[in-house]
Amino acid sequence: QNCLPRQYLAMQLVFLAFAVLLLAANAENKRNLIEISRKNLTNITNIIQVERDNLESVFLDRVLLWTTTSDLKKLDRAGVPHRPAVDVSLKNCKKTHQNNHTRVAVSDAPDWKIYCGYECVVHTFNELKDRGCGTIESIGKSVEGRDILAFSVGTQGPPVLMAGGIHGDEPVGGQQLIRWLYETCTNPDEQQKEIRDTVRVTYLPMLNPDGYVHCTRTNANKVDLNRAFPTPTGGAGNLQPEVTAYINFCKDKKFTISLMYHGGAICVNYALDSCYKGVGVPEPCPPANPPSHFAKGKDVYPSAKVYADHMKQKYRSCTVGGASCMTNGASWYEIQGSSQDWAFWFNGQVDMTMEISAIKWPESTTLPEFWDDNKDAMYNFMRWPVKKRA
């Protein structure tokens, strides 16, 4: 008669012990944002694993780094100075969603100190199309069913893709594209007129609309889209709906050059992002320079430089890349599955990663400053294939 209660008690004790172990493991793996000096960052790679994914913000003198509780204990034991940091980007994102543009009417004078959210992109694109400025295309749908919208302007010249928002919590570049497009269609200056008349530009400001809406780097499936593309070494990638849409769109349009805007640092990052052993990447590696048999390999550095040269003039200093404002991806930190390497390797598309804001999601009031810092660089990048032909 006492067997059942004893067995029940034993089972309860086993479950309790398992729960305690699980809680302890979760506590050790809890993500913590810390601030650490740039000097100390180079000294901790033999203490904890530091990857590009862990870098929240890279400034000239310090970095914000995501670590686990276990890693914090290792840093403490090694005597490495650090202090807790606030996730300002998440705070700003939540604030943004309380005060988003839902529509930028072409009859209004837009307030470029407010973010243009997903609904705003939809409405603005449709109004600009109704003005006869260009064409809209949904290149596919996100996990949650939102259209991934592209707007194309121009009927002659080389095809160029200007894209952003592959990481939902890095919206600054996409906002610059929306403003450039809006001004091109409503009240263009001389630079915008020249691009409109000589280049076929496609603007894709929000590749990951679900991430934008939810303030996340990843898509709604919690997948980092910039680690999900097929790789030169045969990796199939994690083909999310957004990745598949982008791949099919680029294959169809055959863009000459392209860029993808990011945030978290200030620099121009160019291919390749990994050494890809055994497929012809020149040694020594890093840097992962494009193999010589790629016809467009010689275009990678000069097309990156036309953007970086203007960044150097506007920004006080880039946070990665030193005086040149440029870095080879693998020389910074190696990653695989990036959109940049897929575009170059599989699609013959000279693609750049433009990091333009150390804080991934800055205060909306600072957006005009980023516009001033990047407008000339955008112009020179888009016109580069025209100049190259001349």
XYZ file of C-alpha atoms in Angstrom:
390
model
C 0.000 0.000 0.000
C 2.995 2.339 0.575
C 4.667 1.573 -2.789
C 2.680 4.058 -4.860
C 3.305 7.065 -2.607
C 7.031 6.240 -2.427
C 7.280 5.870 -6.212
C 5.357 9.096 -6.658
C 7.691 10.916 -4.236
C 10.760 9.581 -6.052
C 9.408 10.775 -9.374
C 8.684 14.203 -7.897
C 12.255 14.433 -6.598
C 13.636 13.492 -10.035
C 11.518 16.149 -11.743
C 12.539 18.719 -9.133
C 16.224 17.947 -9.619
C 15.807 18.207 -13.398
C 14.041 21.560 -13.051
C 16.828 22.911 -10.829
C 19.472 21.832 -13.365
C 17.476 23.392 -16.208
C 17.123 26.697 -14.366
C 20.846 26.706 -13.600
C 21.695 26.051 -17.260
C 19.349 28.812 -18.399
C 20.906 31.222 -15.934
C 24.393 30.433 -17.266
C 23.205 30.993 -20.848
C 21.307 34.218 -20.160
C 22.317 36.980 -22.576
C 23.804 40.087 -21.016
C 24.793 43.297 -22.802
C 28.064 44.747 -21.568
C 30.299 47.655 -22.506
C 33.986 46.953 -22.957
C 36.858 49.036 -24.329
C 38.147 48.387 -27.857
C 41.576 47.714 -26.370
C 40.202 45.022 -24.085
C 38.117 43.505 -26.880
C 41.265 42.315 -28.636
C 42.499 40.756 -25.385
C 39.448 38.642 -24.559
C 39.269 36.409 -27.621
C 41.372 33.805 -25.783
C 38.974 33.983 -22.815
C 35.554 33.889 -24.474
C 34.323 33.401 -28.019
C 33.637 36.711 -29.751
C 31.699 36.588 -33.012
C 30.234 39.287 -35.235
C 26.749 38.224 -34.141
C 27.612 39.166 -30.541
C 28.641 42.735 -31.378
C 25.694 45.020 -30.754
C 27.525 48.302 -31.395
C 31.087 49.132 -32.428
C 32.284 52.627 -31.514
C 35.769 54.091 -31.859
C 36.678 53.600 -28.210
C 34.313 50.875 -27.002
C 31.949 48.103 -28.025
C 28.645 46.809 -26.728
C 28.895 43.043 -26.590
C 26.324 40.321 -25.904
C 27.697 37.707 -23.503
C 26.373 34.826 -21.430
C 26.479 34.754 -17.645
C 29.091 32.023 -17.951
C 31.254 34.307 -20.116
C 30.870 37.148 -17.629
C 32.265 34.921 -14.895
C 35.271 34.117 -17.109
C 35.897 37.804 -17.744
C 35.631 38.539 -14.021
C 38.107 35.788 -13.164
C 40.517 37.195 -15.760
C 40.134 40.704 -14.354
C 38.821 42.209 -17.595
C 37.013 45.520 -16.915
C 33.442 45.732 -18.182
C 30.132 47.219 -17.136
C 26.444 46.568 -17.866
C 24.957 48.338 -20.878
C 21.426 49.282 -21.909
C 19.930 47.951 -25.145
C 19.255 51.413 -26.556
C 18.238 50.041 -29.959
C 15.399 47.978 -28.499
C 14.272 50.954 -26.422
C 14.262 53.197 -29.502
C 12.429 50.598 -31.595
C 9.597 50.303 -29.094
C 9.392 54.081 -28.945
C 9.354 54.223 -32.758
C 6.328 51.948 -33.027
C 4.387 54.373 -30.857
C 5.158 57.202 -33.290
C 5.592 55.660 -36.746
C 4.692 57.295 -40.018
C 1.842 55.191 -41.367
C 1.664 57.206 -44.563
C 3.853 59.773 -46.293
C 1.469 61.517 -48.679
C 3.071 63.082 -51.733
C 1.117 66.268 -51.049
C 2.680 66.631 -47.612
C 6.097 67.817 -46.536
C 7.385 64.655 -44.842
C 8.914 64.821 -41.401
C 12.123 62.870 -41.924
C 12.699 62.829 -38.173
C 10.069 60.098 -37.892
C 10.544 56.509 -39.052
C 8.522 55.326 -42.036
C 7.185 51.950 -40.871
C 5.885 49.023 -42.901
C 2.422 50.484 -43.515
C 4.103 53.736 -44.487
C 6.248 51.955 -47.071
C 3.156 50.322 -48.598
C 1.208 53.585 -48.812
C 4.163 55.652 -50.014
C 5.121 53.207 -52.750
C 1.547 53.146 -54.026
C 1.249 56.919 -54.076
C 4.549 57.269 -55.932
C 3.421 54.661 -58.445
C 0.189 56.597 -58.977
C 2.303 59.617 -59.870
C 3.873 57.571 -62.674
C 7.308 57.626 -61.083
C 8.064 53.918 -61.356
C 6.807 50.404 -60.743
C 6.106 48.380 -57.609
C 6.782 44.701 -57.290
C 6.166 42.326 -54.410
C 9.164 40.015 -54.598
C 7.533 37.595 -52.155
C 6.006 37.395 -48.704
C 7.518 37.249 -45.251
C 6.837 34.439 -42.787
C 3.884 36.405 -41.406
C 2.536 37.193 -44.862
C 3.739 40.767 -45.376
C 4.647 41.742 -48.929
C 8.351 42.413 -49.478
C 8.142 45.451 -51.717
C 10.578 46.768 -54.316
C 10.191 50.018 -56.274
C 12.045 50.504 -59.567
C 12.815 53.851 -61.225
C 14.458 54.438 -64.608
C 14.287 52.815 -68.009
C 17.880 52.969 -69.193
C 21.361 52.325 -67.898
C 22.829 49.548 -65.748
C 20.547 47.834 -63.195
C 21.416 48.656 -59.580
C 19.864 47.333 -56.362
C 19.753 49.447 -53.194
C 18.489 47.281 -50.328
C 18.162 47.337 -46.566
C 16.423 45.768 -43.618
C 17.751 42.218 -43.861
C 18.078 42.581 -40.097
C 14.806 43.965 -38.797
C 16.413 45.986 -36.008
C 18.815 47.843 -38.341
C 16.480 50.262 -40.169
C 18.590 53.372 -40.866
C 19.700 52.443 -44.391
C 16.176 51.536 -45.428
C 14.970 54.916 -44.205
C 17.583 56.656 -46.373
C 16.364 54.687 -49.397
C 12.755 55.698 -48.756
C 13.767 59.349 -48.574
C 15.920 59.184 -51.732
C 13.081 57.525 -53.635
C 10.458 59.970 -52.348
C 12.538 63.008 -53.306
C 13.404 61.497 -56.699
C 9.688 61.151 -57.445
C 8.484 64.479 -56.029
C 11.201 67.140 -55.993
C 14.537 65.755 -57.231
C 17.808 67.646 -56.984
C 20.473 67.391 -59.685
C 21.991 64.206 -58.264
C 18.630 62.470 -58.077
C 17.693 63.590 -61.593
C 20.946 62.191 -62.950
C 20.431 58.814 -61.287
C 16.803 58.688 -62.451
C 17.817 59.369 -66.058
C 20.947 57.205 -66.347
C 20.523 54.200 -64.029
C 17.783 51.618 -63.512
C 17.583 51.568 -59.718
C 15.491 49.226 -57.612
C 14.852 50.261 -54.001
C 14.139 47.472 -51.508
C 14.133 49.138 -48.081
C 12.638 46.384 -45.896
C 13.646 42.826 -46.787
C 12.650 41.596 -43.325
C 9.396 43.440 -42.522
C 8.456 41.029 -39.718
C 11.742 41.778 -37.971
C 11.073 45.503 -38.288
C 7.608 45.151 -36.788
C 8.841 42.983 -33.890
C 12.125 44.845 -33.215
C 14.203 41.727 -33.935
C 17.321 41.000 -35.942
C 15.787 37.744 -37.138
C 12.670 36.973 -39.130
C 9.506 35.590 -37.522
C 11.058 32.090 -37.525
C 13.942 33.471 -35.412
C 16.400 32.927 -38.277
C 19.165 35.407 -39.060
C 18.603 35.945 -42.782
C 22.211 37.015 -43.318
C 23.367 33.556 -42.281
C 20.746 31.688 -44.315
C 21.990 31.919 -47.924
C 23.676 29.069 -49.835
C 27.463 29.096 -49.496
C 30.287 28.598 -52.025
C 31.355 25.431 -50.227
C 28.037 23.694 -50.887
C 25.986 24.695 -47.872
C 22.316 24.744 -48.866
C 21.428 27.590 -46.510
C 18.300 27.927 -44.432
C 15.991 29.049 -47.188
C 13.476 31.210 -45.405
C 10.704 32.849 -47.471
C 12.543 36.176 -47.438
C 15.803 34.577 -48.593
C 14.113 32.641 -51.383
C 12.312 35.793 -52.533
C 15.571 37.754 -52.619
C 17.441 35.029 -54.495
C 14.757 34.644 -57.145
C 14.411 38.401 -57.554
C 18.147 38.948 -58.033
C 18.445 36.045 -60.448
C 15.673 37.566 -62.539
C 16.939 41.167 -62.528
C 20.689 40.452 -62.896
C 21.843 43.577 -61.082
C 25.280 44.934 -61.942
C 26.041 46.148 -58.436
C 24.072 46.218 -55.212
C 24.324 46.995 -51.551
C 22.625 45.917 -48.359
C 22.446 48.393 -45.499
C 23.263 47.259 -41.971
C 23.851 48.848 -38.582
C 26.032 48.263 -35.526
C 29.226 49.793 -36.915
C 30.377 52.369 -39.476
C 32.298 50.958 -42.442
C 32.027 49.444 -45.900
C 32.336 45.660 -45.732
C 33.209 43.945 -49.028
C 33.349 40.326 -50.218
C 34.157 37.726 -49.252
C 32.859 37.127 -45.720
C 34.659 33.803 -45.237
C 37.797 32.030 -46.417
C 35.805 29.117 -47.922
C 38.650 26.635 -47.912
C 39.007 24.433 -50.968
C 37.092 26.517 -53.512
C 39.822 28.764 -54.845
C 39.926 31.699 -52.431
C 43.531 32.986 -52.611
C 45.869 32.260 -49.731
C 46.778 33.578 -47.256
C 43.287 34.111 -45.933
C 42.019 36.377 -44.439
C 41.629 38.644 -46.272
C 39.212 36.594 -48.372
C 39.822 38.276 -51.699
C 37.624 37.171 -54.614
C 39.263 34.431 -56.731
C 41.002 35.773 -59.842
C 38.832 33.724 -62.197
C 35.759 35.818 -61.277
C 35.368 38.425 -63.996
C 33.827 40.952 -61.611
C 36.340 40.378 -58.837
C 38.262 43.443 -59.944
C 35.146 45.587 -59.418
C 34.726 44.761 -55.744
C 37.299 47.134 -54.257
C 36.718 50.217 -56.466
C 32.920 50.085 -56.129
C 33.299 49.845 -52.341
C 35.764 52.717 -52.355
C 33.399 55.195 -54.049
C 31.023 54.813 -51.098
C 33.724 54.727 -48.436
C 35.507 57.834 -49.720
C 32.410 59.924 -49.117
C 31.757 58.313 -45.743
C 35.236 59.435 -44.673
C 34.416 63.014 -45.598
C 31.139 63.070 -43.668
C 31.617 60.838 -40.652
C 34.148 62.012 -38.113
C 35.709 58.568 -38.271
C 34.615 55.077 -39.236
C 34.551 52.548 -36.403
C 35.931 49.646 -38.470
C 38.391 49.693 -41.347
C 40.737 52.412 -40.132
C 41.548 55.337 -42.394
C 40.115 53.642 -45.497
C 36.688 53.075 -43.891
C 36.689 49.652 -45.609
C 37.189 46.104 -44.436
C 37.191 42.716 -46.082
C 34.438 40.694 -44.417
C 36.602 37.745 -43.418
C 39.285 40.081 -42.080
C 36.763 41.512 -39.634
C 34.992 38.329 -38.495
C 34.228 35.304 -40.639
C 30.606 34.396 -41.263
C 28.935 32.086 -43.764
C 25.547 32.309 -45.432
C 25.651 36.053 -46.125
C 23.629 37.719 -48.873
C 26.779 39.481 -50.035
C 28.728 36.311 -50.755
C 25.748 34.581 -52.349
C 25.205 37.546 -54.702
C 28.837 37.676 -55.768
C 29.576 33.965 -55.990
C 26.360 32.632 -57.500
C 24.834 35.624 -59.276
C 27.779 37.621 -60.614
C 26.486 40.605 -58.643
C 29.029 42.939 -57.017
C 27.394 43.397 -53.624
C 28.449 45.466 -50.598
C 27.543 45.478 -46.924
C 27.189 49.091 -45.791
C 27.339 49.579 -42.017
C 26.198 53.161 -41.454
C 25.138 53.501 -37.798
C 26.984 52.365 -34.694
C 23.664 52.234 -32.827
C 21.486 49.841 -34.772
C 18.210 51.658 -34.130
C 19.051 55.275 -33.277
C 16.649 57.984 -32.122
C 14.432 59.082 -34.989
C 15.523 62.694 -34.525
C 19.015 61.741 -35.746
C 17.839 60.363 -39.116
C 18.533 63.661 -40.974
C 22.151 63.452 -39.802
C 22.521 60.014 -41.386
C 20.972 61.400 -44.567
C 23.564 64.181 -44.676
C 26.341 61.671 -44.025
C 25.279 59.203 -46.731
C 23.508 61.067 -49.533
C 26.626 61.835 -51.601
C 27.919 58.308 -51.021
C 24.624 56.837 -52.269
C 24.793 58.992 -55.378
C 28.363 58.004 -56.192
C 27.708 54.325 -55.619
C 24.663 54.288 -57.920
C 26.470 56.164 -60.680
C 29.657 54.076 -60.426
C 28.663 51.503 -63.100
C 27.838 54.363 -65.491
C 31.229 55.978 -64.899
C 32.899 52.600 -65.336
C 31.297 52.197 -68.763
C 32.402 55.659 -69.904
